[in-house]
C-alpha positions in Angstrom: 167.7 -156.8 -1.0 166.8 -154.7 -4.3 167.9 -150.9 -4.6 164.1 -150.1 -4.5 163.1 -152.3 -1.2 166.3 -150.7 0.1 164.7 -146.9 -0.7 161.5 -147.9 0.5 162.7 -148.9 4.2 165.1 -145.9 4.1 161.9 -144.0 3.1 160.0 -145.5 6.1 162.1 -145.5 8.4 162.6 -141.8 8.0 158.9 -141.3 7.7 158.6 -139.5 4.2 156.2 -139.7 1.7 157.2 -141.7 -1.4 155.6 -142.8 -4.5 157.7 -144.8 -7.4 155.8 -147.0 -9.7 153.6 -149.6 -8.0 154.7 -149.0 -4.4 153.5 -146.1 -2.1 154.7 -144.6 1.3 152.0 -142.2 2.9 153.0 -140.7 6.0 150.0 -139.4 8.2 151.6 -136.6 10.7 148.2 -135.9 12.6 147.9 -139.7 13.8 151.4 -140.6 13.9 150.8 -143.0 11.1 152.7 -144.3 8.5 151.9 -146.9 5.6 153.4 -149.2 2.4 151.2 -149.1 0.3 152.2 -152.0 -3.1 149.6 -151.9 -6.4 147.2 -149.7 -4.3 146.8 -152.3 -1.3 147.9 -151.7 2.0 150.5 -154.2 2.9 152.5 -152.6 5.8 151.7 -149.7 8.5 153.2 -148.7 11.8 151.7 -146.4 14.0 153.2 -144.7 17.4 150.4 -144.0 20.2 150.9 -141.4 23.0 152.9 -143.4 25.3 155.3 -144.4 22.4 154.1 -148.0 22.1 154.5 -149.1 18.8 151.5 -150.5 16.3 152.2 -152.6 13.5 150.9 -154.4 11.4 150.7 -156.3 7.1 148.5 -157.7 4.9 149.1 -160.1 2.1 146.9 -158.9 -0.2 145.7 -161.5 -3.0 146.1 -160.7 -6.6 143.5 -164.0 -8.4 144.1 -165.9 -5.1 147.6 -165.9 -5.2 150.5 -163.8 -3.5 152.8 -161.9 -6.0 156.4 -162.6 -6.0 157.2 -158.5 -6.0 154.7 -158.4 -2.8 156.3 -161.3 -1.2 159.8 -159.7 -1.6 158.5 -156.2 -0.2 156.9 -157.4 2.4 159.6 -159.4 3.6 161.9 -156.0 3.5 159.9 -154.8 6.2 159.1 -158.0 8.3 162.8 -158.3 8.3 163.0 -155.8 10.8 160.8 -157.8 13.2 162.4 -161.1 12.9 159.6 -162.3 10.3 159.7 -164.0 6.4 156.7 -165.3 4.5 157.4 -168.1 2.7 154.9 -170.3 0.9 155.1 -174.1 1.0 153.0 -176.3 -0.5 150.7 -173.2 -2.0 150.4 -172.0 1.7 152.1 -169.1 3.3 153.9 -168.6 6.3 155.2 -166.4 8.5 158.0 -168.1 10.3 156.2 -171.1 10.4 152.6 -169.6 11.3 150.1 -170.2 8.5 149.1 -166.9 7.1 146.4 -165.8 4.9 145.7 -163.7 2.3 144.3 -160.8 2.7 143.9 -160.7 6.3 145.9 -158.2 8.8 148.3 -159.6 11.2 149.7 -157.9 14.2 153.5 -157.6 15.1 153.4 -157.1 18.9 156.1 -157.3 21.5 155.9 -160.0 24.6 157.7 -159.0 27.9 161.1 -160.6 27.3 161.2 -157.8 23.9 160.5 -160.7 21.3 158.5 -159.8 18.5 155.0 -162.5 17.7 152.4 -162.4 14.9 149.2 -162.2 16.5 145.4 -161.2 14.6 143.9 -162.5 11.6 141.8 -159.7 10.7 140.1 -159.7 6.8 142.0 -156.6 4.9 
């Protein structure tokens, strides 16, 4: 992992506000929100409801149809956390095997046995 995808989880994680370059964290205090924001386009938020349950969810966001490399790798710090890589294969992407668009919003919930699954399809 790079020294700035290790700063940005770091950042995250500790929910504070960041900014360097192309890649954004906002923190949102009121809504217990917090968001990755890469080249302006939301690509990663959590959120924490009342009765501590957990909301999260990316986006791939396109760039001329196609998924940058430095998305790809920053996404993937995150999703690492839940279990989850995108790769692309034969100019598709997945999501541990579960074709994934671009620029659509995928859920990370938890089933009863605590594993993580990718569940929405959502346009961004």
């Amino acid at each position: 992992m790079k020294k700035i995808e290790q700063t940005l989880l770091s950042m995250f994680r500790s929910r504070n506000n960041f900014k360097y370059g192309v890649d954004k964290i906002s923190v949102d205090d009121e809504t217990k929100s917090i968001f990755y924001y890469n080249y302006g386009y939301l690509v990663f938020a959590k959120t924490i409801k009342a009765d501590n349950k957990e909301i999260v969810y990316f986006c791939l966001p396109s760039f001329d149809g196609y998924l940058s490399n430095t998305t790809k790798s920053r996404v993937n710090t995150f999703l690492y956390e839940y279990g989850f890589c995108i790769q692309q294969k034969n100019y598709k992407y997945f999501c541990n095997d579960i074709d994934v668009k671009l620029d659509t919003i995928y859920f990370i919930n938890k089933n009863d046995d605590g594993k993580y699954y990718i569940d929405g399809g959502k346009l961004c």
